[in-house]
């Protein structure tokens, strides 16, 4: 009885259990390739945040450019002497 049990277990594990595990993980891998609804929501939130940050950066750049343009119109500051002079 035990002489036939070991080859039977080996054959079942090779031809039933092992392919079943492989197909199980293949289907999990294929399911993970697509975006889940939570992932889509997260990407949309990130896109909105990035657009808001882009608008803020553009506003800051325009303010800095305006400030630099004003600085060029002002007369230069008087030169301060250093301790070496």
XYZ file of C-alpha atoms in Angstrom:
85
model
C 0.000 0.000 0.000
C 2.731 2.509 0.953
C 4.709 1.557 -2.162
C 1.883 2.809 -4.395
C 1.060 5.842 -2.272
C 4.288 7.765 -2.870
C 4.172 7.585 -6.706
C 0.457 8.459 -6.644
C 1.138 11.557 -4.543
C 4.043 12.511 -6.815
C 1.929 12.161 -9.966
C -0.979 14.118 -8.459
C 1.303 16.900 -7.277
C 3.049 17.154 -10.653
C -0.038 17.071 -12.854
C -2.764 18.594 -10.644
C -1.406 20.701 -7.781
C 1.561 22.333 -9.522
C -0.368 23.463 -12.660
C -3.226 24.636 -10.429
C -0.832 26.831 -8.447
C 0.754 28.189 -11.640
C -2.625 29.084 -13.176
C -3.750 30.637 -9.901
C -0.777 32.991 -9.803
C -1.084 33.773 -13.522
C -4.682 34.908 -13.028
C -3.654 37.015 -10.021
C -0.902 38.609 -12.098
C -3.311 39.413 -14.950
C -5.862 40.866 -12.551
C -3.236 43.165 -11.035
C -2.215 44.518 -14.457
C -5.466 46.464 -14.754
C -6.244 49.520 -12.656
C -8.657 49.030 -9.813
C -11.284 51.746 -9.091
C -9.296 52.868 -6.028
C -6.188 53.228 -8.188
C -8.099 55.300 -10.740
C -9.420 57.590 -7.990
C -5.937 58.003 -6.544
C -4.499 58.870 -9.976
C -7.260 61.419 -10.545
C -6.551 63.031 -7.158
C -2.833 63.144 -7.947
C -3.591 64.719 -11.339
C -5.717 67.434 -9.705
C -3.028 68.100 -7.093
C -0.360 68.355 -9.791
C -2.476 70.812 -11.787
C -3.072 72.949 -8.674
C 0.648 72.936 -7.892
C 1.425 73.892 -11.493
C -0.930 76.885 -11.258
C 0.693 77.963 -7.983
C 4.172 77.702 -9.463
C 3.123 79.734 -12.501
C 1.667 82.400 -10.186
C 4.867 82.504 -8.140
C 6.977 82.768 -11.290
C 4.900 85.669 -12.587
C 5.146 87.435 -9.200
C 8.914 86.958 -9.133
C 9.239 88.217 -12.695
C 7.191 91.296 -11.822
C 9.353 91.886 -8.737
C 12.531 91.554 -10.790
C 11.165 93.998 -13.360
C 10.447 96.491 -10.552
C 13.918 96.006 -9.110
C 15.523 96.958 -12.434
C 13.559 100.222 -12.507
C 14.644 101.309 -9.028
C 17.913 103.133 -8.564
C 20.687 100.917 -7.217
C 21.334 100.852 -3.494
C 24.302 102.814 -2.210
C 27.458 100.762 -1.910
C 28.283 99.696 1.625
C 31.865 99.594 2.628
C 33.336 96.437 4.057
C 35.809 96.117 6.865
C 38.651 95.500 4.379
C 38.302 98.906 2.754
